[in-house]
Amino acid sequence: MKYRVMMAALLAIIASPVCAAKLSGTPQILDANMIEIEQIRIRLSGIEAPETDQICLDAHGRKWACGVAARNALINYSNGRIWDCHTAGADKYGRSLGSCFIEGQDVNAWMVSSGWALSSDPSTHVYVINEVVASNAFAGLWSGAFITPWDWRRRNKSTIIVGASSVPNKAQELLLGSALQSDPPSPDCLIKGTVDGDGERTYHSPGQLSYEQIDMTKKPAERWFCSENEAEAMGWHRAAR
């Protein structure tokens, strides 16, 4: 019995994507925190970037699609160059966790320093200094007010809104209102994601029969996606019709 348990554990380790590896190539950038190289999805470790459907407020208190902007900033920074990624471990969606570099420059650190991501683990102090630099420069997300990416995914009326300088009085209404998700954050982010009572995550693309029936201001509507690949990488699957 003990032998079989040991063999099962060994096989699980061999089959698991958590083993350390190095990948190089020009990536497909799925969002501001996730890329794909040679069909391997990599989540940038140590940082948290806004989802592509996330909305923030600018310095004048106006809404803007900060999640799409963060993704586009990473695309522009990448500019078709080769990435070198060192992966170790995997997240709950099976994506490899990695630190990536472009011509020796730490991409994870650049995202935080530029204000397009936050340090996800302050206790390790890996990217905390980069975050302070971005905050002091009012860069990226720090140019106005926003909800931290980890709070955005489970936001409610009591969610805290942060900013480098001040938070507008109407921030709660603008970023937590029921009508926030009524329109896609960008014209190229038209895929609707829903979650049913059993927690099943399904995405619906334009042209599917179910698409027009979904009201994004009401449950079970959940979020917008910019591509099917992004949705699938986040653990959602395509609706049957």
XYZ file of N, CA and C in Angstrom:
723
model
N 0.835 -1.205 0.000
C 0.000 0.000 0.000
C 0.874 1.261 0.000
N 1.884 1.267 0.894
C 2.786 2.405 1.003
C 3.521 2.624 -0.307
N 3.939 1.501 -0.950
C 4.666 1.599 -2.216
C 3.803 2.245 -3.286
N 2.514 1.837 -3.339
C 1.621 2.388 -4.359
C 1.379 3.880 -4.138
N 1.271 4.288 -2.877
C 1.091 5.711 -2.571
C 2.306 6.509 -3.021
N 3.495 5.967 -2.763
C 4.730 6.651 -3.151
C 4.826 6.763 -4.675
N 4.450 5.685 -5.374
C 4.500 5.710 -6.842
C 3.501 6.718 -7.403
N 2.307 6.785 -6.802
C 1.296 7.739 -7.264
C 1.780 9.160 -7.072
N 2.438 9.425 -5.939
C 2.963 10.771 -5.681
C 4.060 11.125 -6.674
N 4.931 10.133 -6.993
C 6.010 10.365 -7.939
C 5.463 10.667 -9.326
N 4.455 9.910 -9.744
C 3.855 10.132 -11.062
C 3.181 11.491 -11.133
N 2.585 11.920 -10.032
C 1.929 13.230 -9.998
C 2.944 14.341 -10.172
N 4.115 14.168 -9.540
C 5.170 15.176 -9.668
C 5.685 15.238 -11.096
N 5.872 14.054 -11.711
C 6.389 14.008 -13.076
C 5.406 14.649 -14.051
N 4.111 14.391 -13.844
C 3.092 14.901 -14.761
C 2.725 16.344 -14.493
N 3.120 16.870 -13.344
C 2.711 18.217 -12.950
C 3.522 19.278 -13.682
N 2.890 20.459 -13.974
C 3.604 21.542 -14.626
C 4.392 22.388 -13.649
N 4.483 21.987 -12.379
C 5.097 22.844 -11.378
C 6.613 22.793 -11.412
N 7.226 21.855 -12.113
C 8.672 21.750 -12.145
C 9.274 22.987 -12.796
N 10.434 23.407 -12.302
C 11.096 24.595 -12.829
C 11.511 24.375 -14.274
N 11.386 25.404 -15.076
C 11.763 25.318 -16.488
C 12.117 26.696 -17.009
N 12.742 26.727 -18.166
C 13.062 27.987 -18.820
C 12.449 27.968 -20.216
N 11.727 29.029 -20.559
C 11.093 29.156 -21.866
C 11.532 30.458 -22.511
N 11.772 30.398 -23.807
C 12.152 31.603 -24.543
C 11.323 31.697 -25.810
N 10.958 32.913 -26.178
C 10.206 33.119 -27.403
C 9.451 34.436 -27.373
N 8.819 34.744 -28.488
C 7.968 35.928 -28.567
C 6.572 35.528 -28.109
N 6.064 36.113 -27.033
C 4.807 35.637 -26.452
C 3.567 36.243 -27.089
N 2.466 35.529 -26.917
C 1.153 36.118 -27.125
C 0.742 36.664 -25.765
N 0.415 37.937 -25.716
C 0.064 38.572 -24.453
C -1.452 38.538 -24.296
N -1.933 37.773 -23.316
C -3.361 37.576 -23.123
C -3.974 38.680 -22.273
N -3.270 39.092 -21.240
C -3.679 40.254 -20.453
C -2.426 40.805 -19.786
N -2.584 41.735 -18.857
C -1.424 42.407 -18.275
C -0.639 41.533 -17.305
N -1.115 40.323 -17.070
C -0.454 39.448 -16.112
C -0.241 38.037 -16.645
N -0.588 37.830 -17.935
C -0.572 36.470 -18.461
C -0.138 36.450 -19.926
N 0.786 35.549 -20.247
C 1.281 35.415 -21.615
C 1.262 33.941 -22.006
N 1.557 33.687 -23.266
C 1.652 32.312 -23.743
C 2.860 32.193 -24.665
N 3.731 31.238 -24.365
C 4.908 30.950 -25.187
C 4.887 29.464 -25.513
N 4.915 29.139 -26.799
C 4.920 27.747 -27.239
C 3.787 26.954 -26.580
N 2.602 27.553 -26.563
C 1.383 26.934 -26.012
C 1.450 26.702 -24.506
N 2.435 27.287 -23.850
C 2.523 27.235 -22.394
C 2.065 28.583 -21.840
N 1.005 28.558 -21.030
C 0.506 29.794 -20.438
C 1.294 30.097 -19.172
N 1.742 31.349 -19.085
C 2.568 31.776 -17.949
C 1.913 32.974 -17.275
N 1.744 32.876 -15.977
C 1.268 34.000 -15.189
C 2.471 34.639 -14.526
N 2.630 35.949 -14.711
C 3.777 36.650 -14.137
C 3.679 36.594 -12.612
N 4.689 36.040 -11.974
C 4.645 35.808 -10.532
C 5.071 37.044 -9.751
N 4.560 37.134 -8.529
C 4.949 38.226 -7.637
C 4.241 39.538 -7.888
N 3.373 39.588 -8.897
C 2.662 40.823 -9.198
C 1.180 40.529 -9.443
N 0.357 41.562 -9.308
C -1.069 41.480 -9.621
C -1.407 42.655 -10.532
N -1.861 42.355 -11.734
C -2.237 43.385 -12.701
C -3.750 43.393 -12.855
N -4.336 44.514 -13.287
C -5.793 44.561 -13.454
C -6.270 43.612 -14.548
N -7.469 43.052 -14.358
C -8.087 42.230 -15.384
C -8.450 43.129 -16.566
N -8.623 42.545 -17.750
C -8.920 43.362 -18.920
C -10.272 44.063 -18.823
N -11.151 43.584 -17.939
C -12.448 44.251 -17.797
C -12.455 45.301 -16.693
N -11.298 45.524 -16.057
C -11.276 46.433 -14.915
C -11.336 47.892 -15.347
N -12.107 48.671 -14.594
C -12.258 50.101 -14.817
C -11.641 50.856 -13.649
N -10.933 51.954 -13.941
C -10.344 52.805 -12.917
C -10.825 54.241 -13.128
N -10.382 55.144 -12.263
C -10.671 56.564 -12.406
C -9.381 57.314 -12.672
N -9.430 58.294 -13.584
C -8.235 59.077 -13.864
C -8.111 60.225 -12.865
N -7.139 61.114 -13.098
C -6.874 62.208 -12.163
C -8.051 63.167 -12.034
N -8.961 63.150 -13.011
C -10.132 64.033 -12.987
C -11.401 63.302 -12.550
N -11.245 62.051 -12.091
C -12.393 61.295 -11.625
C -13.216 60.663 -12.720
N -12.655 60.574 -13.919
C -13.377 59.967 -15.042
C -12.972 58.504 -15.193
N -13.944 57.673 -15.615
C -13.680 56.245 -15.796
C -12.806 55.998 -17.024
N -11.908 55.027 -16.889
C -11.111 54.606 -18.040
C -10.805 53.121 -17.914
N -10.570 52.485 -19.054
C -10.355 51.031 -19.102
C -8.906 50.713 -18.752
N -8.604 50.739 -17.464
C -7.213 50.564 -17.033
C -6.700 49.152 -17.287
N -7.592 48.153 -17.268
C -7.149 46.789 -17.524
C -6.683 46.591 -18.947
N -7.435 47.142 -19.902
C -7.038 47.083 -21.310
C -5.778 47.919 -21.528
N -5.693 49.083 -20.861
C -4.517 49.940 -21.000
C -3.264 49.243 -20.475
N -3.406 48.512 -19.360
C -2.263 47.789 -18.799
C -1.800 46.696 -19.755
N -2.759 45.977 -20.339
C -2.409 44.943 -21.329
C -1.692 45.568 -22.527
N -2.233 46.681 -23.026
C -1.640 47.332 -24.194
C -0.243 47.875 -23.885
N -0.051 48.352 -22.644
C 1.271 48.836 -22.250
C 2.290 47.708 -22.295
N 1.871 46.519 -21.860
C 2.771 45.363 -21.892
C 3.054 44.939 -23.329
N 2.031 44.993 -24.189
C 2.225 44.666 -25.609
C 3.226 45.625 -26.234
N 3.074 46.926 -25.952
C 3.980 47.929 -26.523
C 5.394 47.776 -25.984
N 5.512 47.443 -24.698
C 6.833 47.238 -24.103
C 7.513 46.018 -24.708
N 6.738 44.972 -24.922
C 7.271 43.754 -25.523
C 7.740 44.010 -26.952
N 6.883 44.649 -27.737
C 7.237 45.107 -29.084
C 7.856 44.009 -29.952
N 7.319 42.779 -29.827
C 7.795 41.689 -30.663
C 9.137 41.107 -30.275
N 9.671 41.512 -29.134
C 10.994 41.022 -28.719
C 10.900 39.641 -28.051
N 12.039 38.986 -27.943
C 12.121 37.665 -27.316
C 12.071 37.806 -25.798
N 11.270 36.959 -25.168
C 11.201 36.893 -23.712
C 11.941 35.652 -23.227
N 12.572 35.769 -22.084
C 13.166 34.629 -21.388
C 12.450 34.498 -20.052
N 11.744 33.393 -19.860
C 10.939 33.199 -18.650
C 11.443 32.005 -17.840
N 11.562 32.207 -16.556
C 11.942 31.140 -15.638
C 10.699 30.788 -14.826
N 10.208 29.583 -14.987
C 8.970 29.184 -14.323
C 9.239 28.210 -13.187
N 8.403 28.301 -12.173
C 8.466 27.370 -11.036
C 7.104 27.375 -10.366
N 6.424 26.255 -10.389
C 5.110 26.166 -9.773
C 3.997 26.509 -10.749
N 2.772 26.350 -10.297
C 1.605 26.632 -11.122
C 0.482 27.149 -10.244
N -0.437 27.911 -10.841
C -1.577 28.412 -10.084
C -2.743 27.430 -10.181
N -3.891 27.801 -9.627
C -5.020 26.875 -9.572
C -5.619 26.581 -10.939
N -5.275 27.396 -11.957
C -5.768 27.149 -13.309
C -4.770 26.350 -14.145
N -3.662 25.932 -13.522
C -2.668 25.153 -14.232
C -1.673 25.983 -15.025
N -1.710 27.296 -14.852
C -0.760 28.148 -15.559
C 0.572 28.165 -14.824
N 1.659 28.110 -15.568
C 2.977 28.171 -14.951
C 3.197 29.558 -14.358
N 3.877 29.619 -13.216
C 4.221 30.892 -12.590
C 5.649 31.238 -12.968
N 5.853 32.451 -13.482
C 7.182 32.749 -13.976
C 7.646 34.184 -13.803
N 8.965 34.328 -13.764
C 9.626 35.628 -13.827
C 10.198 35.746 -15.233
N 9.900 36.845 -15.910
C 10.269 36.975 -17.317
C 11.169 38.189 -17.557
N 12.018 38.054 -18.573
C 12.986 39.099 -18.872
C 13.023 39.369 -20.377
N 13.218 40.628 -20.730
C 13.425 41.035 -22.115
C 14.773 41.722 -22.182
N 15.701 41.117 -22.895
C 17.066 41.655 -23.007
C 17.654 41.940 -21.626
N 17.374 41.040 -20.684
C 17.926 41.149 -19.338
C 17.122 42.019 -18.388
N 16.101 42.697 -18.888
C 15.281 43.563 -18.047
C 14.113 42.777 -17.464
N 13.875 42.918 -16.177
C 12.825 42.194 -15.470
C 11.454 42.771 -15.843
N 10.666 41.989 -16.588
C 9.349 42.455 -17.042
C 8.401 42.633 -15.864
N 8.435 41.692 -14.913
C 7.565 41.784 -13.742
C 7.811 43.093 -13.001
N 9.089 43.422 -12.792
C 9.451 44.662 -12.093
C 9.028 45.887 -12.897
N 9.193 45.820 -14.228
C 8.809 46.957 -15.076
C 7.320 47.238 -14.968
N 6.506 46.202 -14.926
C 5.056 46.383 -14.816
C 4.689 47.127 -13.541
N 5.343 46.791 -12.442
C 5.048 47.450 -11.168
C 5.607 48.871 -11.154
N 6.842 49.055 -11.625
C 7.462 50.381 -11.644
C 6.695 51.353 -12.532
N 6.070 50.824 -13.587
C 5.326 51.663 -14.514
C 3.889 51.917 -14.052
N 3.526 51.316 -12.943
C 2.201 51.540 -12.387
C 1.110 50.685 -12.990
N 1.486 49.669 -13.776
C 0.478 48.820 -14.422
C 0.192 47.551 -13.644
N 0.871 47.366 -12.525
C 0.648 46.203 -11.661
C 1.073 46.564 -10.251
N 0.670 45.734 -9.294
C 1.046 45.920 -7.900
C 1.851 44.722 -7.434
N 2.636 44.926 -6.398
C 3.339 43.811 -5.784
C 2.305 42.942 -5.093
N 2.276 41.654 -5.418
C 1.220 40.776 -4.890
C 1.552 40.191 -3.528
N 2.801 40.304 -3.098
C 3.188 39.713 -1.823
C 4.147 40.657 -1.097
N 3.614 41.686 -0.421
C 4.466 42.659 0.269
C 5.404 42.029 1.287
N 5.041 40.857 1.820
C 5.863 40.230 2.858
C 7.241 39.829 2.335
N 7.328 39.585 1.009
C 8.625 39.195 0.444
C 9.449 40.401 0.004
N 8.814 41.557 -0.109
C 9.483 42.806 -0.483
C 10.146 42.734 -1.858
N 9.691 41.818 -2.722
C 10.325 41.680 -4.031
C 10.092 42.912 -4.894
N 8.828 43.361 -4.986
C 8.513 44.487 -5.860
C 7.909 45.666 -5.109
N 8.050 45.698 -3.788
C 7.477 46.796 -3.009
C 8.122 48.124 -3.372
N 9.438 48.156 -3.537
C 10.131 49.395 -3.899
C 9.651 49.895 -5.251
N 9.458 48.970 -6.202
C 8.944 49.348 -7.523
C 7.563 49.986 -7.399
N 6.757 49.470 -6.482
C 5.417 50.015 -6.276
C 5.481 51.425 -5.694
N 6.401 51.652 -4.780
C 6.578 52.986 -4.199
C 7.006 53.987 -5.277
N 7.893 53.554 -6.156
C 8.343 54.410 -7.260
C 7.162 54.815 -8.134
N 6.314 53.850 -8.484
C 5.159 54.133 -9.335
C 4.168 55.053 -8.645
N 3.929 54.814 -7.359
C 2.989 55.640 -6.606
C 3.471 57.085 -6.515
N 4.748 57.269 -6.233
C 5.308 58.623 -6.125
C 5.278 59.361 -7.456
N 5.328 58.601 -8.548
C 5.334 59.210 -9.882
C 3.921 59.339 -10.452
N 2.896 58.887 -9.704
C 1.503 58.893 -10.181
C 1.404 58.194 -11.543
N 2.101 57.078 -11.653
C 2.177 56.358 -12.930
C 1.076 55.318 -13.051
N 0.618 55.101 -14.280
C -0.340 54.037 -14.555
C -1.593 54.123 -13.703
N -1.888 53.060 -12.964
C -3.065 53.025 -12.099
C -3.037 54.136 -11.060
N -1.820 54.518 -10.645
C -1.653 55.508 -9.591
C -1.945 56.931 -10.059
N -2.281 57.107 -11.327
C -2.594 58.449 -11.831
C -3.941 58.942 -11.300
N -4.737 58.021 -10.780
C -6.039 58.392 -10.229
C -6.411 57.480 -9.082
N -7.612 56.916 -9.133
C -8.096 56.023 -8.080
C -8.477 54.684 -8.694
N -8.326 53.620 -7.912
C -8.602 52.282 -8.439
C -8.855 51.296 -7.313
N -9.342 50.147 -7.688
C -9.527 49.024 -6.770
C -8.382 48.048 -7.016
N -7.768 47.549 -5.981
C -6.667 46.606 -6.184
C -7.194 45.398 -6.964
N -6.374 44.828 -7.839
C -6.843 43.712 -8.677
C -7.458 42.565 -7.898
N -6.905 42.233 -6.721
C -7.444 41.108 -5.959
C -8.808 41.456 -5.345
N -9.047 42.748 -5.073
C -10.357 43.153 -4.577
C -11.363 43.325 -5.716
N -10.884 43.701 -6.910
C -11.779 43.878 -8.045
C -12.531 42.594 -8.359
N -11.863 41.474 -8.257
C -12.473 40.204 -8.621
C -13.601 39.790 -7.673
N -13.629 40.358 -6.466
C -14.690 40.027 -5.503
C -15.270 41.303 -4.894
N -15.349 42.334 -5.704
C -15.772 43.642 -5.212
C -17.229 43.641 -4.746
N -17.504 44.513 -3.777
C -18.862 44.733 -3.282
C -18.934 46.158 -2.739
N -20.032 46.508 -2.153
C -20.256 47.881 -1.707
C -19.271 48.347 -0.636
N -18.605 47.419 0.027
C -17.655 47.795 1.074
C -16.200 47.751 0.606
N -15.985 47.484 -0.685
C -14.626 47.405 -1.219
C -13.924 48.760 -1.108
N -12.671 48.738 -0.683
C -11.892 49.965 -0.518
C -11.313 50.408 -1.853
N -11.389 51.697 -2.119
C -10.814 52.284 -3.333
C -9.579 53.072 -2.921
N -8.475 52.871 -3.623
C -7.205 53.493 -3.253
C -6.730 54.444 -4.347
N -5.728 55.247 -3.999
C -5.139 56.176 -4.952
C -3.878 56.773 -4.364
N -3.010 57.294 -5.222
C -1.749 57.863 -4.750
C -1.960 59.190 -4.045
N -2.980 59.961 -4.464
C -3.206 61.270 -3.856
C -4.536 61.306 -3.118
N -5.647 61.268 -3.858
C -6.955 61.329 -3.224
C -7.950 60.480 -4.001
N -9.054 60.149 -3.358
C -10.110 59.358 -3.976
C -11.346 60.243 -4.112
N -11.890 60.401 -5.329
C -13.066 61.258 -5.532
C -14.261 60.809 -4.693
N -15.110 61.769 -4.336
C -16.287 61.452 -3.529
C -17.210 60.461 -4.214
N -17.275 60.503 -5.548
C -18.175 59.632 -6.295
C -17.517 58.304 -6.702
N -16.335 58.028 -6.159
C -15.596 56.823 -6.562
C -16.400 55.551 -6.322
N -17.074 55.466 -5.167
C -17.865 54.270 -4.857
C -18.951 54.062 -5.904
N -19.663 55.130 -6.245
C -20.737 55.036 -7.232
C -20.210 54.668 -8.606
N -19.075 55.255 -8.994
C -18.538 55.044 -10.332
C -17.918 53.668 -10.517
N -17.253 53.152 -9.485
C -16.531 51.889 -9.625
C -17.269 50.680 -9.052
N -18.332 50.926 -8.316
C -19.061 49.814 -7.711
C -20.535 49.805 -8.087
N -20.950 50.709 -8.980
C -22.340 50.765 -9.398
C -22.733 49.548 -10.214
N -24.004 49.183 -10.153
C -24.495 47.985 -10.842
C -24.391 48.098 -12.356
N -24.371 49.334 -12.877
C -24.341 49.531 -14.327
C -22.924 49.567 -14.895
N -21.923 49.386 -14.026
C -20.533 49.509 -14.472
C -20.206 48.562 -15.613
N -20.714 47.324 -15.544
C -20.370 46.307 -16.521
C -21.336 46.266 -17.704
N -22.243 47.248 -17.805
C -23.247 47.203 -18.874
C -22.622 47.274 -20.258
N -21.515 47.970 -20.383
C -20.824 48.091 -21.666
C -19.436 47.471 -21.566
N -18.931 46.907 -22.663
C -17.578 46.328 -22.633
C -16.541 47.412 -22.379
N -15.421 47.075 -21.732
C -14.395 48.080 -21.439
C -13.713 48.611 -22.688
N -13.796 47.851 -23.772
C -13.154 48.224 -25.034
C -13.935 47.571 -26.176
N -13.952 48.186 -27.361
C -14.672 47.593 -28.491
C -14.168 46.213 -28.893
N -12.945 45.850 -28.479
C -12.419 44.530 -28.837
C -12.556 43.526 -27.687
N -13.330 43.886 -26.660
C -13.530 42.988 -25.520
C -15.019 42.687 -25.385
N -15.542 41.872 -26.293
C -16.986 41.671 -26.406
C -17.483 40.332 -25.885
N -16.611 39.517 -25.356
C -17.005 38.198 -24.874
C -17.584 38.312 -23.461
N -18.749 37.730 -23.250
C -19.443 37.801 -21.966
C -19.171 36.544 -21.142
N -18.834 36.739 -19.880
C -18.626 35.606 -18.982
C -19.717 35.537 -17.938
N -20.224 34.343 -17.690
C -21.271 34.144 -16.682
C -20.865 33.038 -15.719
N -21.458 33.086 -14.537
C -21.238 32.047 -13.523
C -22.606 31.593 -13.036
N -22.892 30.297 -13.145
C -24.209 29.814 -12.722
C -24.218 29.482 -11.232
N -25.337 29.002 -10.754
C -25.492 28.725 -9.331
C -24.552 27.664 -8.798
N -24.063 26.801 -9.674
C -23.122 25.754 -9.267
C -21.667 26.199 -9.385
N -21.464 27.476 -9.757
C -20.104 27.999 -9.903
C -19.470 27.699 -11.238
N -20.261 27.181 -12.187
C -19.717 26.862 -13.500
C -19.485 28.139 -14.294
N -18.287 28.303 -14.818
C -17.903 29.515 -15.544
C -17.992 29.275 -17.047
N -18.815 30.079 -17.706
C -19.060 29.913 -19.135
C -18.911 31.249 -19.841
N -18.263 31.231 -21.019
C -18.181 32.475 -21.791
C -19.015 32.354 -23.065
N -19.512 33.488 -23.528
C -20.426 33.556 -24.663
C -19.880 34.576 -25.660
N -19.620 34.136 -26.875
C -19.060 35.004 -27.913
C -20.160 35.581 -28.794
N -19.920 36.765 -29.374
C -20.904 37.342 -30.294
C -21.264 36.346 -31.398
N -22.551 36.229 -31.701
C -23.001 35.292 -32.715
C -23.631 34.049 -32.138
N -23.296 33.719 -30.884
C -23.934 32.576 -30.242
C -25.371 32.938 -29.852
N -26.261 31.947 -29.852
C -27.672 32.183 -29.558
C -27.872 32.786 -28.168
N -27.045 32.379 -27.208
C -27.208 32.834 -25.825
C -26.681 34.243 -25.588
N -25.882 34.758 -26.530
C -25.151 36.004 -26.295
C -26.074 37.183 -25.994
N -27.057 37.420 -26.858
C -27.921 38.591 -26.723
C -28.828 38.509 -25.497
N -29.005 37.335 -24.947
C -29.902 37.160 -23.803
C -29.257 37.558 -22.482
N -27.958 37.764 -22.493
C -27.241 38.023 -21.242
C -27.203 39.516 -20.944
N -27.739 39.896 -19.800
C -27.692 41.273 -19.312
C -26.501 41.382 -18.368
N -25.478 42.140 -18.768
C -24.248 42.206 -17.994
C -24.382 43.013 -16.705
N -25.525 43.635 -16.473
C -25.733 44.372 -15.229
C -26.357 43.500 -14.150
N -26.720 42.261 -14.514
C -27.378 41.373 -13.562
C -26.662 40.029 -13.492
N -26.748 39.398 -12.350
C -26.253 38.038 -12.222
C -27.139 37.119 -13.061
N -26.596 36.071 -13.718
C -25.267 35.499 -13.503
C -24.144 36.115 -14.332
N -24.383 37.305 -14.967
C -23.296 37.956 -15.691
C -22.153 38.262 -14.730
N -20.927 38.103 -15.181
C -19.785 38.244 -14.295
C -18.735 39.218 -14.820
N -18.272 39.022 -16.056
C -17.206 39.881 -16.560
C -17.091 39.781 -18.072
N -16.306 40.728 -18.653
C -16.020 40.739 -20.083
C -14.632 40.167 -20.333
N -14.464 39.541 -21.501
C -13.149 39.057 -21.942
C -12.839 39.639 -23.313
N -11.552 39.705 -23.617
C -11.123 40.252 -24.905
C -10.833 39.163 -25.936
N -10.677 37.926 -25.504
C -10.447 36.823 -26.437
C -10.877 35.515 -25.785
N -11.164 34.529 -26.617
C -11.524 33.212 -26.084
C -10.328 32.574 -25.382
N -9.131 32.822 -25.897
C -7.931 32.271 -25.280
C -7.756 32.816 -23.860
N -8.027 34.115 -23.687
C -7.950 34.716 -22.354
C -8.965 34.075 -21.417
N -10.201 33.915 -21.899
C -11.253 33.336 -21.070
C -10.886 31.917 -20.639
N -10.402 31.108 -21.572
C -10.053 29.724 -21.261
C -8.867 29.644 -20.300
N -7.937 30.588 -20.444
C -6.784 30.597 -19.552
C -7.177 30.963 -18.124
N -8.331 31.625 -17.977
C -8.828 31.994 -16.655
C -9.768 30.934 -16.077
N -9.904 29.811 -16.774
C -10.704 28.715 -16.258
C -12.156 28.712 -16.686
N -12.494 29.456 -17.752
C -13.863 29.492 -18.267
C -13.939 28.620 -19.520
N -15.142 28.112 -19.849
C -15.282 27.316 -21.052
C -16.410 27.878 -21.916
N -16.337 27.606 -23.210
C -17.280 28.164 -24.181
C -18.678 27.567 -23.989
N -19.682 28.437 -24.053
C -21.069 27.984 -23.948
C -21.406 27.075 -25.122
N -22.298 26.131 -24.908
C -22.645 25.155 -25.950
C -23.355 25.819 -27.140
N -24.085 26.889 -26.873
C -24.806 27.555 -27.979
C -24.883 29.058 -27.711
